[in-house]
Each structure stands twice: as structure tokens, then as C-alpha cells.
Coordinates of C-alpha atoms in Angstrom, one line a residue:
M26 CA -32.6 -15.0 51.3
G27 CA -32.3 -17.9 53.8
S28 CA -29.2 -16.5 55.2
T29 CA -30.9 -13.1 55.7
G30 CA -33.9 -14.7 57.4
D31 CA -31.6 -16.7 59.7
G32 CA -29.9 -13.5 60.6
E33 CA -33.2 -11.9 61.5
E34 CA -34.2 -14.8 63.4
L35 CA -31.0 -14.8 65.4
G36 CA -31.5 -11.1 65.8
E37 CA -34.8 -11.7 67.5
R38 CA -33.2 -14.3 69.9
R39 CA -30.0 -12.3 70.8
P40 CA -30.1 -9.1 72.9
H41 CA -28.7 -6.0 71.5
P42 CA -25.1 -5.3 72.5
D43 CA -26.1 -2.2 74.4
E44 CA -28.3 -4.3 76.7
V45 CA -25.5 -6.4 77.9
H46 CA -24.4 -4.0 80.7
S47 CA -25.1 -5.9 84.0
A48 CA -25.0 -9.5 85.1
F49 CA -28.1 -8.7 87.3
T50 CA -30.3 -7.6 84.4
P51 CA -33.5 -9.8 84.4
P52 CA -33.9 -12.2 81.4
L53 CA -36.1 -11.3 78.5
G54 CA -39.8 -11.9 79.1
L55 CA -39.5 -11.4 83.0
P56 CA -41.2 -8.2 84.4
L57 CA -38.9 -5.7 85.9
P58 CA -38.9 -5.2 89.7
S59 CA -41.4 -2.6 91.0
H60 CA -38.7 -0.7 93.0
P61 CA -35.6 -0.1 91.0
A62 CA -32.3 0.0 92.6
E63 CA -31.5 3.5 94.1
D64 CA -27.7 3.2 94.0
E65 CA -25.4 0.7 92.7
H66 CA -22.6 1.7 95.1
P67 CA -22.2 -0.7 98.0
T68 CA -22.6 0.7 101.5
S69 CA -20.0 0.3 104.3
E70 CA -20.2 -2.9 106.2
F71 CA -19.5 -1.1 109.4
A72 CA -22.7 1.2 108.9
L73 CA -25.6 0.5 111.2
P74 CA -28.8 -0.9 109.7
V75 CA -31.6 1.5 109.0
G76 CA -33.9 1.8 112.0
L77 CA -31.4 0.3 114.5
P78 CA -30.6 2.7 117.2
P79 CA -26.8 3.2 118.1
E80 CA -27.6 2.2 121.8
V81 CA -28.4 -1.3 120.8
V82 CA -24.8 -2.1 119.6
E83 CA -22.5 -2.5 122.5
P84 CA -18.9 -3.7 122.4
L85 CA -17.6 -6.6 124.2
P86 CA -16.2 -5.7 127.7
E87 CA -12.6 -5.9 128.2
A88 CA -11.2 -8.7 130.4
E89 CA -8.9 -6.3 132.2
G90 CA -8.9 -2.7 132.9
S91 CA -6.2 -1.0 131.0
A92 CA -4.1 1.8 132.3
F93 CA -3.3 3.2 128.9
V94 CA -6.8 4.3 127.8
A95 CA -7.6 7.9 127.0
P96 CA -9.3 9.9 129.8
G97 CA -13.0 9.9 129.9
S98 CA -15.6 11.7 131.9
A99 CA -18.2 8.9 132.1
G100 CA -18.6 7.3 135.6
P101 CA -19.0 3.7 136.3
E102 CA -22.8 4.0 136.1
T103 CA -22.9 5.8 132.7
A104 CA -20.2 3.7 131.3
A105 CA -22.2 0.4 131.6
A106 CA -25.0 1.7 129.5
G107 CA -23.5 4.5 127.5
P108 CA -22.8 5.1 123.8
I109 CA -20.6 3.0 121.6
G110 CA -17.1 2.6 122.8
S111 CA -17.8 3.2 126.6
T112 CA -17.1 0.3 128.8
A113 CA -16.9 -0.3 132.5
S114 CA -13.6 -1.6 134.0
G115 CA -13.4 -4.5 136.3
H116 CA -12.5 -2.1 139.1
G117 CA -15.5 0.0 138.8
A118 CA -13.5 3.1 137.6
A119 CA -14.4 5.5 134.9
R120 CA -13.3 4.3 131.4
G121 CA -12.6 6.3 128.3
P122 CA -14.1 5.8 124.9
A123 CA -12.5 3.3 122.4
F124 CA -12.4 6.2 119.9
T125 CA -12.4 9.9 119.9
P126 CA -16.0 11.0 120.6
P127 CA -17.6 13.9 118.6
H128 CA -17.4 16.2 121.5
G129 CA -13.6 15.4 122.1
I130 CA -11.6 14.1 125.0
P131 CA -11.6 16.3 128.1
A132 CA -8.2 17.9 128.6
I133 CA -6.1 17.1 131.6
R134 CA -5.2 20.4 133.5
L135 CA -2.5 20.1 136.1
T136 CA -3.4 23.0 138.4
K137 CA -0.6 25.1 139.8
E138 CA -2.0 24.7 143.3
T139 CA -0.3 21.2 143.6
P140 CA 3.4 20.8 144.1
W141 CA 5.4 20.5 140.9
Q142 CA 6.7 17.1 141.9
D143 CA 3.2 15.6 141.7
R144 CA 2.3 17.5 138.5
M145 CA 5.4 16.4 136.6
R146 CA 5.3 13.0 137.9
T147 CA 1.8 12.7 136.6
M148 CA 3.1 14.0 133.2
L149 CA 6.0 11.6 133.1
R150 CA 3.8 8.6 133.7
M151 CA 1.4 9.5 130.8
P152 CA 1.9 8.4 127.2
V153 CA 3.6 11.0 125.1
G154 CA 0.4 11.5 123.0
E155 CA -1.8 12.3 125.9
R156 CA 0.3 14.9 127.7
P157 CA -1.2 18.2 127.9
A158 CA 0.5 20.9 125.9
P159 CA 2.3 23.9 127.7
E160 CA -0.3 26.5 128.8
R161 CA 2.0 29.5 128.7
V162 CA 3.2 31.1 125.6
E163 CA 5.4 33.8 127.1
K164 CA 8.3 31.5 127.7
H165 CA 8.2 29.5 124.4
A166 CA 11.4 29.3 122.5
E167 CA 10.9 31.5 119.4
S168 CA 14.1 30.4 117.7
T169 CA 16.4 27.5 117.5
Q170 CA 19.0 29.5 119.5
A171 CA 16.8 29.5 122.4
V172 CA 16.3 25.8 122.7
P173 CA 19.9 25.0 123.6
R174 CA 19.7 27.5 126.5
V175 CA 16.6 25.9 127.9
L176 CA 18.2 22.4 127.6
D177 CA 21.3 23.6 129.2
I178 CA 19.6 25.2 132.3
T179 CA 17.5 22.0 132.5
L180 CA 20.6 19.8 132.6
R181 CA 22.4 22.1 135.2
I182 CA 19.4 21.9 137.5
G183 CA 19.3 18.1 137.1
E184 CA 23.0 17.9 137.8
I185 CA 22.7 19.7 141.2
L186 CA 19.8 17.4 142.2
L187 CA 21.5 14.2 141.2
A188 CA 24.8 15.2 142.9
G189 CA 22.9 16.0 146.1
G190 CA 21.4 12.5 146.3
E191 CA 17.9 13.1 145.0
G192 CA 16.1 10.0 143.5
A193 CA 16.1 9.5 139.8
E194 CA 12.3 10.0 139.3
D195 CA 12.4 13.3 141.1
V196 CA 15.3 14.5 139.0
E197 CA 13.5 13.5 135.8
A198 CA 10.4 15.3 137.1
A199 CA 12.4 18.5 137.8
M200 CA 14.0 18.4 134.3
F201 CA 10.7 17.8 132.6
G202 CA 9.0 20.4 134.5
V203 CA 11.7 23.1 133.6
A204 CA 11.7 22.1 130.0
H205 CA 7.9 22.0 129.8
A206 CA 7.6 25.4 131.5
Y207 CA 9.7 27.0 128.8
G208 CA 7.6 25.6 126.0
L209 CA 9.5 22.5 125.0
E210 CA 6.6 20.1 124.6
R211 CA 8.2 17.0 123.1
C212 CA 11.0 16.5 125.7
E213 CA 12.2 13.3 127.2
P214 CA 14.7 13.5 130.0
T215 CA 16.9 10.5 131.0
V216 CA 18.7 10.0 134.2
T217 CA 21.4 7.5 135.1
F218 CA 23.9 7.4 137.9
T219 CA 26.5 9.7 136.3
L220 CA 24.9 10.8 133.0
L221 CA 22.0 13.2 132.4
S222 CA 20.5 13.7 128.8
I223 CA 17.4 15.4 127.5
T224 CA 16.0 15.1 123.9
Y225 CA 13.8 17.7 122.3
Q226 CA 12.0 17.0 119.0
P227 CA 10.3 20.2 117.5
S228 CA 8.0 18.1 115.3
L229 CA 7.6 14.8 113.7
V230 CA 9.5 16.0 110.6
D231 CA 12.4 17.8 112.4
D232 CA 15.6 16.3 113.6
P233 CA 15.7 15.9 117.5
I234 CA 18.0 18.0 119.5
T235 CA 19.9 16.2 122.3
A236 CA 22.1 17.5 125.1
S237 CA 23.8 15.6 127.9
R238 CA 25.9 16.3 131.0
T239 CA 28.1 14.0 133.2
V240 CA 27.9 14.3 137.0
R241 CA 31.5 13.7 138.1
R242 CA 31.5 15.3 141.6
R243 CA 28.9 14.5 144.4
A244 CA 28.5 16.8 147.5
V245 CA 26.1 16.5 150.3
D246 CA 24.4 19.9 150.8
Y247 CA 20.7 19.8 151.5
T248 CA 20.6 23.6 151.8
R249 CA 21.6 23.8 148.0
L250 CA 19.2 21.1 147.3
S251 CA 16.3 23.0 148.9
A252 CA 17.2 26.1 147.0
V253 CA 17.1 24.2 143.8
F254 CA 13.7 22.9 144.6
R255 CA 12.4 26.4 145.2
L256 CA 13.9 27.5 141.8
V257 CA 12.1 24.7 140.0
D258 CA 8.9 25.6 141.7
D259 CA 9.2 29.3 140.7
I260 CA 10.0 28.4 137.0
T261 CA 7.0 25.9 136.9
S262 CA 4.6 28.3 138.6
Q263 CA 5.4 31.9 137.4
D264 CA 4.5 33.0 134.0
D265 CA 7.2 35.6 133.7
F266 CA 10.2 33.7 134.9
T267 CA 12.8 34.1 132.2
T268 CA 15.9 31.8 131.4
E269 CA 18.2 34.8 132.3
E270 CA 16.6 34.9 135.8
A271 CA 17.0 31.1 136.1
Y272 CA 20.7 31.3 135.2
R273 CA 21.1 34.1 137.8
R274 CA 19.4 32.3 140.6
L275 CA 21.4 29.1 139.7
A276 CA 24.7 31.0 139.9
E277 CA 23.7 32.4 143.3
I278 CA 22.9 28.9 144.5
R279 CA 26.4 27.6 143.3
R280 CA 28.2 30.6 145.0
N281 CA 26.5 30.2 148.4
R282 CA 28.7 28.9 151.1
H283 CA 27.8 25.9 153.2
P284 CA 25.7 26.9 156.3
Y285 CA 28.0 25.0 158.8
P286 CA 31.8 25.4 159.0
G287 CA 34.2 22.5 159.0
W288 CA 34.7 22.5 162.8
A289 CA 30.9 22.2 163.3
L290 CA 30.9 19.2 161.0
T291 CA 33.6 17.6 163.1
L292 CA 31.7 18.2 166.4
A293 CA 28.6 16.9 164.8
S294 CA 30.3 13.6 163.9
G295 CA 31.5 13.3 167.4
A296 CA 28.1 14.0 168.8
L297 CA 26.6 11.5 166.4
A298 CA 28.9 8.7 167.4
G299 CA 28.5 9.5 171.2
A300 CA 24.6 9.5 170.9
A301 CA 24.9 6.2 169.1
S302 CA 26.9 4.8 171.9
L303 CA 24.3 5.8 174.5
L304 CA 21.6 4.4 172.2
V305 CA 23.1 0.9 172.5
G306 CA 23.7 0.9 176.2
G307 CA 26.8 2.9 176.9
G308 CA 27.5 5.4 179.6
W309 CA 28.6 9.0 179.5
L310 CA 32.3 8.0 179.6
V311 CA 31.5 5.9 176.5
F312 CA 30.0 8.9 174.9
V313 CA 33.1 10.9 175.4
A314 CA 35.4 8.1 174.1
A315 CA 33.1 7.6 171.0
A316 CA 33.0 11.2 170.3
V317 CA 36.7 11.6 170.4
G318 CA 37.3 8.6 168.1
A319 CA 34.7 9.7 165.6
M320 CA 36.2 13.3 165.5
L321 CA 39.6 11.8 164.8
G322 CA 38.2 9.6 162.1
D323 CA 36.5 12.6 160.6
R324 CA 39.8 14.7 160.6
L325 CA 41.7 11.7 159.0
A326 CA 39.1 11.4 156.3
W327 CA 39.3 15.1 155.6
L328 CA 43.2 14.7 155.2
A329 CA 42.7 11.8 152.9
S330 CA 40.2 13.8 150.9
G331 CA 42.5 16.8 150.6
R332 CA 45.2 14.5 149.2
G333 CA 42.8 13.4 146.5
L334 CA 42.2 9.8 147.6
P335 CA 39.0 8.2 146.4
E336 CA 36.1 7.9 148.7
F337 CA 36.8 4.2 149.4
Y338 CA 40.0 5.0 151.1
Q339 CA 38.4 8.0 153.0
F340 CA 35.9 5.5 154.6
V341 CA 38.9 3.1 155.5
A342 CA 40.7 5.9 157.2
A343 CA 37.5 7.1 159.0
A344 CA 36.6 3.7 160.4
M345 CA 40.1 3.1 162.0
P346 CA 40.2 5.7 164.9
P347 CA 36.9 4.7 166.5
A348 CA 37.9 1.0 166.3
A349 CA 41.3 1.9 167.7
T350 CA 39.8 3.9 170.5
G351 CA 37.7 1.0 171.6
V352 CA 40.6 -1.5 171.3
A353 CA 42.6 0.8 173.5
L354 CA 40.1 1.0 176.2
S355 CA 39.8 -2.7 176.2
L356 CA 43.6 -3.3 176.4
A357 CA 43.7 -0.7 179.4
H358 CA 41.1 -2.9 181.2
A359 CA 39.2 0.3 181.9
N360 CA 35.7 0.1 183.0
V361 CA 34.4 1.3 179.7
Q362 CA 32.5 -0.6 177.0
G363 CA 34.8 -0.6 174.0
S364 CA 32.2 -2.4 171.8
A365 CA 29.9 0.6 172.4
V366 CA 32.5 2.9 171.4
I367 CA 33.2 1.1 168.1
T368 CA 29.4 0.7 167.5
G369 CA 28.9 4.5 167.8
G370 CA 31.7 5.0 165.2
L371 CA 30.0 2.7 162.8
F372 CA 26.7 4.7 163.0
A373 CA 28.5 7.7 161.8
L374 CA 29.9 5.8 158.7
I375 CA 27.1 3.6 157.4
P376 CA 25.9 5.2 154.2
G377 CA 22.2 5.2 154.8
R378 CA 21.5 8.1 152.5
A379 CA 22.9 6.3 149.4
L380 CA 21.2 3.0 150.4
V381 CA 17.8 4.7 150.7
A382 CA 18.2 6.4 147.4
G383 CA 19.3 3.2 145.7
V384 CA 16.5 1.0 146.9
Q385 CA 14.0 3.9 146.0
D386 CA 15.3 4.1 142.4
G387 CA 14.9 0.3 142.1
L388 CA 11.3 0.3 143.4
T389 CA 10.4 3.2 141.1
G390 CA 11.7 1.4 138.0
Y391 CA 15.1 3.1 137.5
Y392 CA 17.1 -0.2 137.7
I393 CA 20.4 1.1 136.1
T394 CA 20.7 4.0 138.6
A395 CA 19.5 1.7 141.5
A396 CA 22.2 -0.9 140.6
A397 CA 25.0 1.8 140.5
R398 CA 23.9 3.3 143.8
L399 CA 23.8 -0.1 145.5
L400 CA 27.3 -1.0 144.1
E401 CA 28.5 2.3 145.6
V402 CA 27.0 1.3 148.9
M403 CA 28.8 -2.1 148.8
Y404 CA 32.2 -0.5 148.1
L405 CA 31.8 2.0 151.0
I406 CA 30.7 -0.8 153.3
V407 CA 33.7 -2.8 152.2
G408 CA 35.9 0.1 153.1
I409 CA 34.3 0.3 156.6
V410 CA 34.8 -3.5 157.0
I411 CA 38.5 -3.3 156.1
G412 CA 39.1 -0.4 158.4
V413 CA 37.4 -2.0 161.4
L414 CA 38.6 -5.5 160.9
S415 CA 42.2 -4.5 160.5
V416 CA 42.1 -2.7 163.9
L417 CA 40.1 -5.5 165.6
Y418 CA 42.5 -8.2 164.3
V419 CA 45.4 -6.4 165.8
G420 CA 43.6 -5.7 169.1
L421 CA 42.7 -9.4 169.4
R422 CA 46.2 -10.4 168.8
R423 CA 47.3 -8.0 171.6
G424 CA 44.8 -9.6 174.0
A425 CA 41.9 -7.2 173.8
D426 CA 38.7 -8.7 175.5
F427 CA 35.6 -8.3 173.4
N428 CA 32.7 -10.5 174.5
P429 CA 29.8 -10.4 172.0
E430 CA 27.2 -11.7 174.5
A431 CA 28.1 -9.1 177.2
A432 CA 29.4 -6.3 175.2
L433 CA 26.3 -4.1 175.1
R434 CA 23.8 -4.0 178.1
G435 CA 20.2 -4.9 177.3
D436 CA 18.6 -2.8 179.9
E437 CA 15.8 -0.3 178.8
R438 CA 16.4 3.3 179.4
P439 CA 13.6 4.9 177.4
V440 CA 14.3 8.5 178.2
V441 CA 18.0 8.3 177.7
Q442 CA 17.6 6.4 174.4
L443 CA 14.9 8.8 173.2
F444 CA 17.2 11.8 174.0
S445 CA 20.0 9.9 172.3
A446 CA 17.9 9.2 169.2
M447 CA 17.0 12.9 168.8
L448 CA 20.5 13.9 169.4
L449 CA 21.8 11.6 166.7
A450 CA 19.2 12.9 164.2
L451 CA 20.2 16.5 165.0
A452 CA 23.9 15.7 164.5
F453 CA 22.9 14.0 161.1
C454 CA 21.1 17.3 160.0
V455 CA 24.4 19.3 160.6
L456 CA 26.4 16.7 158.7
L457 CA 24.0 16.8 155.8
Q458 CA 24.3 20.8 155.7
Q459 CA 20.5 21.2 156.1
E460 CA 18.7 24.4 156.4
R461 CA 18.0 25.5 160.0
S462 CA 14.3 25.7 159.3
T463 CA 14.2 21.9 158.7
V464 CA 16.4 20.8 161.6
L465 CA 13.7 20.8 164.3
F466 CA 11.3 18.7 162.1
A467 CA 13.9 16.2 161.2
T468 CA 14.9 15.8 164.8
L469 CA 11.4 15.2 165.9
N470 CA 10.9 12.8 163.1
G471 CA 13.9 10.9 164.3
G472 CA 12.6 10.8 167.8
V473 CA 9.2 9.5 166.6
A474 CA 11.0 6.8 164.5
W475 CA 12.9 5.5 167.6
L476 CA 9.8 5.7 169.8
V477 CA 7.8 3.6 167.4
Y478 CA 10.7 1.1 167.1
G479 CA 11.2 0.9 170.8
S480 CA 7.6 0.4 171.4
M481 CA 7.1 -2.3 168.9
H482 CA 10.4 -4.2 169.5
D483 CA 11.2 -3.8 173.2
V484 CA 7.7 -3.7 174.6
A485 CA 5.5 -5.6 172.2
G486 CA 8.2 -8.2 171.2
I487 CA 7.8 -7.6 167.5
P488 CA 10.8 -8.7 165.4
A489 CA 13.4 -6.0 164.7
V490 CA 12.9 -6.2 160.9
A491 CA 9.2 -5.6 161.1
S492 CA 9.7 -2.8 163.7
T493 CA 12.3 -1.1 161.6
T494 CA 10.1 -1.2 158.5
A495 CA 7.1 0.3 160.5
A496 CA 9.3 3.0 161.9
A497 CA 10.9 3.9 158.6
G498 CA 7.4 4.0 157.0
L499 CA 6.3 6.6 159.4
V500 CA 9.5 8.6 158.7
G501 CA 8.8 8.4 154.9
L502 CA 5.2 9.4 155.5
F503 CA 5.8 12.4 157.7
G504 CA 8.8 13.5 155.6
Q505 CA 6.7 13.4 152.4
L506 CA 3.9 15.3 153.9
L507 CA 6.2 17.9 155.3
S508 CA 7.9 18.4 152.0
R509 CA 4.7 18.8 150.2
Y510 CA 3.5 21.4 152.8
R511 CA 6.7 23.3 152.3
Y512 CA 7.1 22.7 148.6
A513 CA 10.7 21.3 149.2
S514 CA 12.5 18.1 148.8
A515 CA 11.7 15.1 151.2
L516 CA 15.4 14.2 151.8
P517 CA 16.0 16.7 154.6
Y518 CA 13.1 15.4 156.6
V519 CA 13.8 11.6 156.0
T520 CA 17.6 11.1 155.7
A521 CA 18.6 12.4 159.2
A522 CA 15.5 10.8 160.9
I523 CA 16.4 7.2 159.9
G524 CA 19.9 7.7 161.7
P525 CA 18.7 5.9 164.9
L526 CA 17.5 3.0 163.0
L527 CA 20.8 2.2 161.3
P528 CA 22.1 -1.4 162.0
G529 CA 25.3 -0.3 163.8
S530 CA 25.3 -2.9 166.5
A531 CA 24.5 -5.8 164.1
T532 CA 27.3 -4.7 161.7
Y533 CA 29.8 -4.5 164.7
F534 CA 29.0 -8.0 166.0
G535 CA 29.3 -9.5 162.6
L536 CA 32.7 -7.9 162.0
L537 CA 33.9 -8.9 165.5
A538 CA 32.8 -12.5 164.9
L539 CA 34.7 -12.5 161.5
A540 CA 37.8 -11.1 163.3
Q541 CA 37.5 -14.0 165.8
K542 CA 37.2 -16.5 162.9
N543 CA 33.7 -17.4 164.1
M544 CA 31.8 -17.7 160.8
D545 CA 28.8 -19.3 162.2
S546 CA 27.8 -16.2 164.1
G547 CA 29.5 -13.6 161.9
I548 CA 27.5 -14.3 158.7
P549 CA 24.0 -14.4 160.2
S550 CA 24.8 -11.1 162.1
L551 CA 25.9 -9.3 158.9
T552 CA 22.9 -10.9 157.0
R553 CA 20.7 -9.3 159.8
A554 CA 22.4 -6.0 159.3
A555 CA 21.8 -6.1 155.5
S556 CA 18.0 -7.0 156.3
L557 CA 17.7 -4.1 158.6
A558 CA 19.2 -1.7 156.0
L559 CA 16.9 -2.9 153.3
A560 CA 13.9 -2.7 155.8
I561 CA 14.8 0.9 156.4
A562 CA 14.9 1.8 152.6
I563 CA 11.7 -0.1 151.7
G564 CA 9.9 1.4 154.7
V565 CA 10.9 5.0 153.7
N566 CA 9.8 4.3 150.1
L567 CA 6.5 2.8 151.3
G568 CA 5.8 5.8 153.5
N569 CA 6.5 8.1 150.5
E570 CA 4.0 6.2 148.5
M571 CA 1.4 6.2 151.3
A572 CA 1.6 9.9 151.5
R573 CA 0.2 10.3 148.1
L574 CA -3.0 8.6 149.3
F575 CA -3.6 11.7 151.4
L576 CA -2.8 14.2 148.6
R577 CA -5.1 15.3 145.9
T578 CA -4.1 13.8 142.6
P579 CA -3.2 16.4 139.9
G580 CA -5.8 16.6 137.3
A581 CA -8.6 15.1 139.5
D582 CA -12.2 15.5 138.7
K583 CA -13.6 18.0 141.1
E584 CA -17.1 16.5 141.1
T585 CA -16.2 12.9 141.6
G586 CA -13.0 13.5 143.4
G587 CA -11.3 10.6 141.3
P588 CA -8.5 11.0 138.9
L589 CA -9.3 11.2 135.2
R590 CA -6.9 8.4 134.4
R591 CA -4.6 6.0 136.2
A592 CA -0.9 6.4 136.0
A593 CA 0.8 4.3 133.2
K594 CA 2.2 1.1 134.4
R595 CA 5.8 0.5 133.7
T596 CA 5.4 -3.3 133.2
R597 CA 2.4 -5.4 132.5
G598 CA 3.9 -8.6 134.1
F599 CA 4.5 -10.5 131.0

């Protein structure tokens, strides 16, 4: 009985097992809360409290404006007091939201009214996830058999551009534009000095398709280069341009003959050397002597090329006849400036085209291609040095009189020098096999370059390096604007126009001092020549970039006039 009573007493003090269901149940004897819990499920810690408007919560401002944010349509005023995720950059530009807003991210539309170079360069500098998808569906590859054809035509177009001396960034832009026009959205082209490759990935779960092509032969033909630019423009702007039509046009471009015959190139090399000799102070007799020496060097280089000798030995052979002509005139004690003859021959041989392309690739971030191009320039210059030094050494041993201080007259002949500069640019146009429609513009551009250089250096007394940079910058600026106006490459308008600015006299004086075993004056003169060459290349690239300040950015907001996003930076500096 006692045990039973104890059990009953314990039963009154212990809760029933069904009541032990929560650690938050109030003890016995305490009243229950007036408002029972609505839900035992915890809410998200990221949810806004009840009654707090979303506008009150603002994120911390970023320390530095990022170039990799998604495009946004909010301006600087609305971004400072906008919804969650909208911030104002330190530069006062429009910033995108930190997450995808409910209304979505505005699509970037690259209008066809802008040249394909600008549109494709904008695409290349975007992150892969933000590039707009192809707008046309007519050209899309319907089967896996069509993808290799698109990749092949893309590589063939890139091969012609790279072999013609086009910059690596423009080659990549052309390849990307062709592949994107035919519906290959996830494409990544890669350009090096001798190798082209392109990779296409159909989706994230499919295996990528990669094709490559090696550039083994380089030929200077700006007419062919301009035709390829027009082909790329047609592919990227016309909706019904098929791959069969692209192959047909490309075959016609390859079959086309050069616009100028071989004898015209020989005469152009002679005219170039003669004009350069007038530019540095020579007379008309010097003009004839320099022209004869340069034409002999050109024919000797053609003979070496026909025998299969590398380009290095061709430059050695081409540099010897002009130097021999100058030495012969000096030994004959004729009243002719032999130094001006040799200097004119050097103008025709300095590889300014490869130098500008190499420096441009380095400034745009293609360091492997830039290093290869500059190494090629170094080999060619060494070949010129060997050819000239060997002749100068023999001439000095024979008693030739070359006085570096009095070799070239310093008198100012602005009319003759301006005529010589334009003639030099015209001869360069013929040597580069340019279209006849571009010759006049390039010739005028060369005359403007020399006029600016002469005004700054001879009249205002500004140093030669600064004057050369300014003149080359104008050449690049005008060349880029002309190319955008005519939807063509900028090389025909730039390469020939920088001819009057090439450091022919500084190179000659350095080689002459080395032949005379005068290292104290030879090395500084060669260093000055290298500085002038780099000033030309940097000035041309600077002019190209300045030209884009006057051009409408693809994908720009029509209301504000500003771009929807900045171009992606290649490096952050750390």
C-alpha cells in the first residue's frame, strides 16, 4: 500500500512522458504565454527585419572601382542612393549591382554601324560570361561537321593577317569576329608569332574542339591585307554570308597578283634611297648615286632570295651595294657626299614595319609575340650592320675619307626636305604593295609627319626623341581615323608615313664610328638610333589609342553617351 501511495505521489510530481517534448516548455505552475509561437522553424539570418525598408540597408562602398563588374544602367547620382547592391565608384562612373537584379542585367548590343575591329576588341576584353551571344541564327553550325569548316576559315583568315604584319590583337579580333559571326559563341583564339590556334567548346559538358595553323611564310602585301579586312567586315555585317562564299573570296584573294611588278619595286627602292639622301642634306648627284646603289642592293637581295637564303643574308647582301657606292665615291675624291649615299641606303633597309608591330604587341599585352618580333628586328639590324661594316672597314683601309662631323650638311631646306619626305613615303607605299587608293593618304601623312618633326626640332629646338614621338603620334592618329572611316587596316596609312622619321643618319654615324674603332661616339650614336626607333613605335601606338577617344565606344549608352562597362584590365598591378 505504501509503495502504491509513493508511486501515486511520484506520479503527481513527475510530468507525463508525452509532455517532455520541448526544452522551452514552461515549468508546471507557470502560466502559458498569451501569444503562442507561430512557427518553430528558424528564419533566415539574411532576411530583413519586419518593418525595415530595403532602402535603409546599404552595403559598404568599394575602395576601388572594379573593371570586372556586370554592366548596370544606374548613373552616378542614382547609384549613390539606389537599391541594395548599387554603389558609386571612386571615378564617378556608373556601377553595376552586386547581384542580378529582378529586372535582369541590360544586354550589351554591339551595333553593326561601328567597325568590326572595335566591336570585336570590346568582346575580347570582356569576361567570357558577359559576352553577348550571337544575334544571327542563319549561320549557326547545325552539326559537328560544320564546326571544323568555321574553325578552318577562321585560321586561314588569321594566317593572312599575321603574315602581312598585322598586330596580334587585331588578328585575334578578326578571328573572334569570324567565329562569332558563324554562331560559335564559346571561342577563344590565340595568336603567337608563328602559331595560330582557336578553341571552341559547345557546352560545359562537351569536349572542346581545337584547331591550329602554323605561319611559315611572311609576305608584305598590303593590298591582300586590305582585301582580307573587307572580307571580315562582310562576314561580320551580312546575315546571309555563307562559309562557301567566304572560301571563294579567300581563294580569290590568294590568287590575286601583286599590284606592282618587280621592276617597279626596284625603282621604288632607288627612289626611296635617293629621297632619303636629299632629306639628310645631299644634292641631286647624291640622289642618283644613292638610287643606283639601292637598286643594286635590291637586285642582289632578290638573287639571294631566289637561291633560298634566309632573310638575314638577304639584308647583308642588300646593305653592301649602297655602302660600296658611297666608299667608291669617297675614294674617287668626287665632290659627292658618300655619307649621304650610305645613309639613303640604310633608310631603305631599316625594318620599321616589324619594329612598330613588335612594340605595339608589347604595349597591348601580347608579350610572347612582341618578344619574337623584336628578336626578328634585332637579327635584321645585325645583318645590316655586318653588310655596312664590312664595306666601311675595307674602304677605310683603302684610304676613304669619311668625316662624321662634316659628312652631312646641316642647312635647312624646308621645301626640298618636305618634297623628299613625301617622295620617300610614296616609294614606301609601292614597296609595301599598297592599294592605289591609299597611296595619296599615306603620302600626305608622311609629309605631315616630317613637317611636324621639322617644326619642333629645327625651329623650336625640341629634342629629337620628343619631336619624333609627337610626329609619330600624329601619324598613328590620322592613320587610325582613316582606317575607321574606310573600314580597313591602319597599316597602309601608318607604315609608309613613318619612313621619313626612321633613324638612318644616327645608325650610319654609329656604324662609321665602330668601323673607325671609336667606341666613345659609336655606342651613343647607336643608342640614339635605338631611342628614335622606339619613339616612333610608341608614338604610333599612342596615336592609335588616342584615336579611340574620338570614336564612339561599341555598346555605349545613347542617353548618357558613356560606355556600359569599362574594358577588362589585363593586369591589376600586383
